[in-house]
Coordinates of C-alpha atoms and ligand atoms in Angstrom, one line a residue:
X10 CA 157.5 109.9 74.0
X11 CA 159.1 112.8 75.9
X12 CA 159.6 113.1 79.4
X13 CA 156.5 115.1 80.3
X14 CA 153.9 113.0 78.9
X15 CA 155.9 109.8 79.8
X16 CA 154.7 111.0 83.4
X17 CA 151.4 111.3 82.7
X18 CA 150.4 108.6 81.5
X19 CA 152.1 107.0 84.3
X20 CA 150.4 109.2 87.0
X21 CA 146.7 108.9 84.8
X22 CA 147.4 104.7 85.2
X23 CA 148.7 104.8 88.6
X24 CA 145.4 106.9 89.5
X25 CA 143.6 104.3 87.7
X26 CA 144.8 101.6 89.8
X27 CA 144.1 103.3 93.2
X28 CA 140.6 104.3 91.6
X29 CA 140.2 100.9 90.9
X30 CA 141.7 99.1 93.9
X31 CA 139.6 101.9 96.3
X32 CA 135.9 100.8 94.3
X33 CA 136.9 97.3 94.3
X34 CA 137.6 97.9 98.7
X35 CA 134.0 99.7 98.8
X36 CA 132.2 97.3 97.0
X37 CA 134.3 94.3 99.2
X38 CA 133.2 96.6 102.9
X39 CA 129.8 96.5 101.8
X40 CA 129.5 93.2 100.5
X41 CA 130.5 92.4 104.5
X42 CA 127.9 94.7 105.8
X43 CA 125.3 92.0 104.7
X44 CA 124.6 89.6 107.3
X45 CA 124.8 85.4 106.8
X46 CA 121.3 85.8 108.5
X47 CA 118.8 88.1 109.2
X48 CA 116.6 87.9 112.6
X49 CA 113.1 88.0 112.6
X50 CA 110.9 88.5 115.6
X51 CA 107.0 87.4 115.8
X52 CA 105.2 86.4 118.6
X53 CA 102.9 83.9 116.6
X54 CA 104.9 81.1 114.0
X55 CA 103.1 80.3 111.0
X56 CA 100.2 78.4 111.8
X57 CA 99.0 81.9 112.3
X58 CA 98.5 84.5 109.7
X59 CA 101.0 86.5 111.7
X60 CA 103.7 83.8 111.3
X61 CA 102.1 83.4 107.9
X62 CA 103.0 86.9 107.4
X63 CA 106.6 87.1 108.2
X64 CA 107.1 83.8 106.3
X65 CA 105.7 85.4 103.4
X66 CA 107.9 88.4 103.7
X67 CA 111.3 86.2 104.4
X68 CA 110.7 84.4 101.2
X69 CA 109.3 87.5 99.1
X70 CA 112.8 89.1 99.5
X71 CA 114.9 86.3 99.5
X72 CA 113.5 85.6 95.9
X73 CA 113.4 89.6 94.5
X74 CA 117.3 89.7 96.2
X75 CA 118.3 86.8 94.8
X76 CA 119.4 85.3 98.1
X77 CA 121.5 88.5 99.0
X78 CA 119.1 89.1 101.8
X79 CA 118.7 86.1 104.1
X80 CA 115.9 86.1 106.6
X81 CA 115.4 83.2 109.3
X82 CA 111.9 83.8 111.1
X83 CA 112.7 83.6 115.4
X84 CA 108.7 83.3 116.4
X85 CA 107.4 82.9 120.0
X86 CA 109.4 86.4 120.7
X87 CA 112.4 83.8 121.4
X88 CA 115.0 86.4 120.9
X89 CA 113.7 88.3 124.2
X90 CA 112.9 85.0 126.2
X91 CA 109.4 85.0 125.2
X92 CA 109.0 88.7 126.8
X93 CA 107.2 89.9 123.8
X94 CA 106.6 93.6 125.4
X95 CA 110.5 93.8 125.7
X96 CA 110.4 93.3 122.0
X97 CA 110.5 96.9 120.5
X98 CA 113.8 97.7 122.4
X99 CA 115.8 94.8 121.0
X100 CA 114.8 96.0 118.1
X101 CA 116.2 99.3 118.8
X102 CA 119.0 98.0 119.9
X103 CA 120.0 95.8 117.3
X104 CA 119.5 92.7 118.8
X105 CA 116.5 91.6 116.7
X106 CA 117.1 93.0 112.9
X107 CA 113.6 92.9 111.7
X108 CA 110.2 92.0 113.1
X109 CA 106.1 92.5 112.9
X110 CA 105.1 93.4 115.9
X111 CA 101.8 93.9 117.7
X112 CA 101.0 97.8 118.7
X113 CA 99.9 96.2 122.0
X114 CA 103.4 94.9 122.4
X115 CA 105.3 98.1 121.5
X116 CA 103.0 100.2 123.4
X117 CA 104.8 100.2 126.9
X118 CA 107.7 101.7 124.8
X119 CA 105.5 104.1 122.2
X120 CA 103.0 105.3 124.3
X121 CA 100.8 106.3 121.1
X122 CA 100.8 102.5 119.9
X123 CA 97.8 102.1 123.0
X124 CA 95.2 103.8 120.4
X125 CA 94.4 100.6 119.2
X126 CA 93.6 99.3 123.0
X127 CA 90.9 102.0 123.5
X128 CA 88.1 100.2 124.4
X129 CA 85.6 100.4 121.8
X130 CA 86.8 102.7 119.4
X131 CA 86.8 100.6 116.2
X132 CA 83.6 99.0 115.6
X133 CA 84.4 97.4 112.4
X134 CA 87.2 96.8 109.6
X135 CA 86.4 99.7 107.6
X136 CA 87.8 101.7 110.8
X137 CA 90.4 99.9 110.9
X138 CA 91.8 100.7 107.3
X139 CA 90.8 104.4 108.1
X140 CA 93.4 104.6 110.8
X141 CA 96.0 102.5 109.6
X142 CA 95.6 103.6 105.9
X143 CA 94.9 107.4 106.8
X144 CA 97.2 110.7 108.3
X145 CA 96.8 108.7 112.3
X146 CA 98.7 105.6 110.8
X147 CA 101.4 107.8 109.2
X148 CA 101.5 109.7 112.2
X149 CA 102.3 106.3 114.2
X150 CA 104.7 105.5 112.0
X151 CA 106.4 109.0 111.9
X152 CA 106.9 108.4 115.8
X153 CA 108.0 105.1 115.4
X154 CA 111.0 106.1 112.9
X155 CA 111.8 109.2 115.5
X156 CA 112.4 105.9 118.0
X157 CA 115.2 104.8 115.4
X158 CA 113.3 101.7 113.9
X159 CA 112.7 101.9 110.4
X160 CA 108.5 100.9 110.1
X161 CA 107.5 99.6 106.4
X162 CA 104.6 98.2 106.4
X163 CA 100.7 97.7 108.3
X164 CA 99.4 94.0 109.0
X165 CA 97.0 92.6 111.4
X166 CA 96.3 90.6 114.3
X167 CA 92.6 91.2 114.8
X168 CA 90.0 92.0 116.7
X169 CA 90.2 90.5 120.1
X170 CA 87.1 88.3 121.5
X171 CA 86.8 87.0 124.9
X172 CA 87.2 83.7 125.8
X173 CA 86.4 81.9 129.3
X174 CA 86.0 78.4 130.6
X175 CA 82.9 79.2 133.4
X176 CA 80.2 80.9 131.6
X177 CA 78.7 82.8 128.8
X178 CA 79.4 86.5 129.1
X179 CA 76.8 88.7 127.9
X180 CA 76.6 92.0 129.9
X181 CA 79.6 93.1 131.9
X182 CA 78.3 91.8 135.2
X183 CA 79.3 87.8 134.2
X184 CA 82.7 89.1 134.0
X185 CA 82.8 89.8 138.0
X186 CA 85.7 88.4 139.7
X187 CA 86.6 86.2 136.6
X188 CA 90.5 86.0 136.2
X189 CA 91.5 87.2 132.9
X190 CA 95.0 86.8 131.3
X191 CA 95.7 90.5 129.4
X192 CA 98.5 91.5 127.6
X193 CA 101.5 93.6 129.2
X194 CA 100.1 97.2 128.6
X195 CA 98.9 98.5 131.7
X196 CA 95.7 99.7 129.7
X197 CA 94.2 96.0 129.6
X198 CA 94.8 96.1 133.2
X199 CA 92.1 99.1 133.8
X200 CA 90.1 98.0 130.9
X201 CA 89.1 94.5 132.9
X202 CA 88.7 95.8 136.5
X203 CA 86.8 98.2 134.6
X204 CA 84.2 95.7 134.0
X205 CA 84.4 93.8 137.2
X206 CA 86.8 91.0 136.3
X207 CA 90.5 90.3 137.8
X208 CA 93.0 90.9 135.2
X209 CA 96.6 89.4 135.1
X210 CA 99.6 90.3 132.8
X211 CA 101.2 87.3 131.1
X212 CA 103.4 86.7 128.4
X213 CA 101.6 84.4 125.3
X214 CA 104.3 81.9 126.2
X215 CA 102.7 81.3 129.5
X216 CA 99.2 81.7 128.3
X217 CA 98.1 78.5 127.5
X218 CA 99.4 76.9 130.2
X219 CA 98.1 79.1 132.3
X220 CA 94.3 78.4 130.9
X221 CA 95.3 74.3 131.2
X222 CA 95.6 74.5 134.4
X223 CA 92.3 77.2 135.7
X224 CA 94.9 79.8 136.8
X225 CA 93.3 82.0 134.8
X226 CA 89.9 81.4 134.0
X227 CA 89.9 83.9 130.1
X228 CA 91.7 85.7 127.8
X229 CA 91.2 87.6 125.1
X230 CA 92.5 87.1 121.4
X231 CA 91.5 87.1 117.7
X232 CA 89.8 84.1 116.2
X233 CA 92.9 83.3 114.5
X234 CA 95.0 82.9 117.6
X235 CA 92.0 81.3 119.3
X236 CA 91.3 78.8 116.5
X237 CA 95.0 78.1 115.5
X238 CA 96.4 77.5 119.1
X239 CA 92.9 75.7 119.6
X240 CA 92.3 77.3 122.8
X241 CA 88.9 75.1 123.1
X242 CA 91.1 72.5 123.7
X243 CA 92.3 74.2 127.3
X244 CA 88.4 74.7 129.1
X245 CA 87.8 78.0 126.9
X246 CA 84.2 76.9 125.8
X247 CA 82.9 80.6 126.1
X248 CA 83.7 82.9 123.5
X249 CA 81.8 86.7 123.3
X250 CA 82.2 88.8 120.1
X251 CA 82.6 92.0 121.1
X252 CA 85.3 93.7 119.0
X253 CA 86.2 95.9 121.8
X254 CA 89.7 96.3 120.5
X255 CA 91.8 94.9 117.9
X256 CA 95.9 95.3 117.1
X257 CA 97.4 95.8 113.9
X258 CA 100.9 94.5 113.6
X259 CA 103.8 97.1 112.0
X260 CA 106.8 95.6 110.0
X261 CA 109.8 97.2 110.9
X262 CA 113.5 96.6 110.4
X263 CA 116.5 98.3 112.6
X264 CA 118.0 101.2 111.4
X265 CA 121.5 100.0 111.2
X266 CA 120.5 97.2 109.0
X267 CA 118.5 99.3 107.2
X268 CA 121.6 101.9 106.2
X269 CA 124.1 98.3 105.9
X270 CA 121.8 98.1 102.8
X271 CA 122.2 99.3 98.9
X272 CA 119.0 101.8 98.3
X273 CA 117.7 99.2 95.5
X274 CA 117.6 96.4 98.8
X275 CA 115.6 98.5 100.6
X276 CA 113.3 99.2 98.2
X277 CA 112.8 95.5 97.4
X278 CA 112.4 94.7 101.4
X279 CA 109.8 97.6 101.8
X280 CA 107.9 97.1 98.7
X281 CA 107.8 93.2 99.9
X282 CA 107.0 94.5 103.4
X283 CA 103.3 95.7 101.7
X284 CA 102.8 93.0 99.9
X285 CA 103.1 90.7 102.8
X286 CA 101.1 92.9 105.0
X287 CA 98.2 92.7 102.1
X288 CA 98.3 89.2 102.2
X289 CA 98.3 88.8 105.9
X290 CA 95.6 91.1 106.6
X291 CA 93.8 89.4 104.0
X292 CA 94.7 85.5 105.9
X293 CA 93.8 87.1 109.1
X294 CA 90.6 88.7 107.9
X295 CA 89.3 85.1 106.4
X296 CA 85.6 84.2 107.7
X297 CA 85.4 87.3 109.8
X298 CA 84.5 90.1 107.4
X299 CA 81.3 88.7 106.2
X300 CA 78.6 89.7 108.7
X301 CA 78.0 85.9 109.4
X302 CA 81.5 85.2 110.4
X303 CA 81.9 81.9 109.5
X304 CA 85.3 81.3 111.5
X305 CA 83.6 81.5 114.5
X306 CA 80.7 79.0 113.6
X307 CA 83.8 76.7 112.6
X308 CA 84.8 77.3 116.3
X309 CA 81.3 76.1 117.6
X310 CA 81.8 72.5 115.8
X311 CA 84.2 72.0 118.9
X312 CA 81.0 72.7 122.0
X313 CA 82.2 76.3 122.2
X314 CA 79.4 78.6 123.1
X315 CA 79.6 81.5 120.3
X316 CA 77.9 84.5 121.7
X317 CA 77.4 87.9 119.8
X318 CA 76.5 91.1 121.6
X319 CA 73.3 93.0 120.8
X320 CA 73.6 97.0 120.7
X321 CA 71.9 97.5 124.2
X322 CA 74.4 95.1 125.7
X323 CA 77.5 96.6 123.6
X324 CA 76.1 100.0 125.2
X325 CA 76.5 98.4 128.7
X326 CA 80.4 97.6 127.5
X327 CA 81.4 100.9 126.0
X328 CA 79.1 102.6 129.2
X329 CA 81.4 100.9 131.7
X330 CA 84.9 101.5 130.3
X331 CA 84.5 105.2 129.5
X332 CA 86.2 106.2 131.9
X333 CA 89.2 104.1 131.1
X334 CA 89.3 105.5 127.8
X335 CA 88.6 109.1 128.4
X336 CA 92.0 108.9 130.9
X337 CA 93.7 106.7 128.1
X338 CA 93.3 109.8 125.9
X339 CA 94.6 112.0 127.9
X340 CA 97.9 109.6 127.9
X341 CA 97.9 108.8 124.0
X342 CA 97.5 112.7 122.9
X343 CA 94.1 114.2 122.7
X344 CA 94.6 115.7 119.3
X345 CA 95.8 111.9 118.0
X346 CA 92.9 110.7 119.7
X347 CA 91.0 113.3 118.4
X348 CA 92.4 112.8 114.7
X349 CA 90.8 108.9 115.1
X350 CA 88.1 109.5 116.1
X351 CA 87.0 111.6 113.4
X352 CA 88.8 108.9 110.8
X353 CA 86.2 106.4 112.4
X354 CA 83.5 108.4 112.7
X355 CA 83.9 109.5 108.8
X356 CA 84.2 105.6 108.1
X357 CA 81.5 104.3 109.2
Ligands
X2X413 O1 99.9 87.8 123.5 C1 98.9 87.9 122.8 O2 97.8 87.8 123.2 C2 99.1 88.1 121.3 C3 99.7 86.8 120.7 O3 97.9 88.3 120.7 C4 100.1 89.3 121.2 O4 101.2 89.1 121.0 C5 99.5 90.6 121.3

């Protein structure tokens, strides 16, 4: 062997090595981006089909990851201290890695998430998957991505009835001067005094206590959360079906996380992201999309006084909170609004 190609064979091994030693490193720094543990936020654990949800997710990608991708669920919004609407930033912020959240709960932070609060503007399911499944969901996911949270996937709370422990509510006049526990976007707020009653933010965590003791005297949640947390149970023997609102719930991961991972890991996490969020709009749709709505005759075995509005009274509803909802377009973005209403309208 001469000289010269002594040398090169030492320089083409010596590269070799360093090539080697330098993939071996990358593969080692990314192997320590992964996490022990991922966080998960929910409001609801899973004896709801929001808990049910993110349970169903954890375990999806644990499975198609082969463990590489841990997730331990952190429900009651425990990672904020129960402050649910302080949710999204944490999430932003890296303190919560992953979550499904309600819009009503992002919404102080994405203004465009109160779309779902107008009152009245999704009579029925099918309007529901118009939005969510159509150009205004991607839209509301578009924004939420421009926040820096990576948004996956669509599931659902519900629509949220009205429950009260003094009397049946038919037309908005029995809803004078009742105290009503709403949700921490200021559109619930206008929404109640809209119709007469006293409205009061509270977190979930301090709901049912709240209702135990007559603090408040309603609230207003789907059948799900009303049956699963057995709010029957606290004085809430009134309950009106009135489908003035409902939230769908977005599953989102931070974006940090969401770069730590290889491209075939995110794939697995958002394609297991849909498939959750099929399966738990599915749970939380269960004895409400037939026109009967059997989960709310389940309710009545308990004394609770089922009521279901009739058009002319619904009219009355929609009538009085008009005004909250023209302003509340204004705030969203008219030409979102706009871009809704025509979804629904072509729905129906
Ligand atoms: O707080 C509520 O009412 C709940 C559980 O439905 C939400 O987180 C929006």
């Amino acid at each position: 062997m001469n000289k010269r190609s002594f040398l090169t064979i030492t320089l083409a091994s010596l590269l070799a090595v360093v090539g080697l030693t330098a993939s071996l490193h990358s593969n080692l720094a990314m192997a320590a981006e992964y996490k022990s543990e991922y966080k998960m936020s929910l409001v609801l654990g899973t004896a709801f089909p929001w808990g049910k949800g993110g349970e169903i997710w954890a375990d999806l990608v644990r499975e198609r990851t082969n463990g590489r991708i841990n997730i331990k669920l952190y429900p009651g919004a425990s990672l904020v201290g129960g402050d649910q609407t302080r949710e999204f930033t944490a999430i932003r912020q890296g303190v919560i890695d992953m979550s499904i959240g309600s819009t009503i709960n992002w919404s102080p932070q994405i203004k465009e998430l109160n779309l779902f609060s107008l009152p009245f503007l999704m009579p029925n399911y099918q309007s529901i998957d118009a939005l969510v499944k159509g150009p205004v969901g991607k839209d509301l996911l578009d924004i939420i991505e421009k926040q820096g949270v990576v948004p996956l996937a669509w599931g659902e709370n519900g629509f949220r009835e009205i429950s009260n422990s003094k009397k049946e509510v038919k037309k908005p006049e029995d809803l004078k001067g009742m105290k009503f526990r709403v949700v921490g976007s200021p559109i619930y707020n206008e929404t109640f005094s809209a119709l007469g009653a006293n409205p009061t933010q509270m977190s979930w965590a301090d709901t049912q206590a709240a209702l135990a003791s007559g603090a408040v005297d309603g609230q207003e949640n789907p059948e799900s959360v009303y049956a699963a947390a057995k709010l029957y149970t606290v004085g809430q023997k009134y309950v009106t079906v009135w489908r003035y609102v409902a939230d769908p719930l977005i599953f989102v991961v931070n974006k940090q996380v969401w770069e730590s991972w290889t491209p075939q890991d995110r794939e697995i996490v958002q394609q297991a992201a849909i498939d959750a969020g099929k399966q738990e709009v599915a749970i939380a749709r269960k004895g409400l999309a037939e026109p009967s709505q059997p989960a709310w005759k389940d309710v009545e075995q308990y004394g609770v006084k089922v009521t279901y509005l009739t058009p002319e009274d619904r009219k009355l509803f929609v009538a009085a909170t008009r005004d909250v909802y023209n302003k509340w377009k204004n705030q969203i973005g008219a030409a979102l609004v706009d871009k809704a209403e025509k979804a629904v309208a072509n729905a129906k």
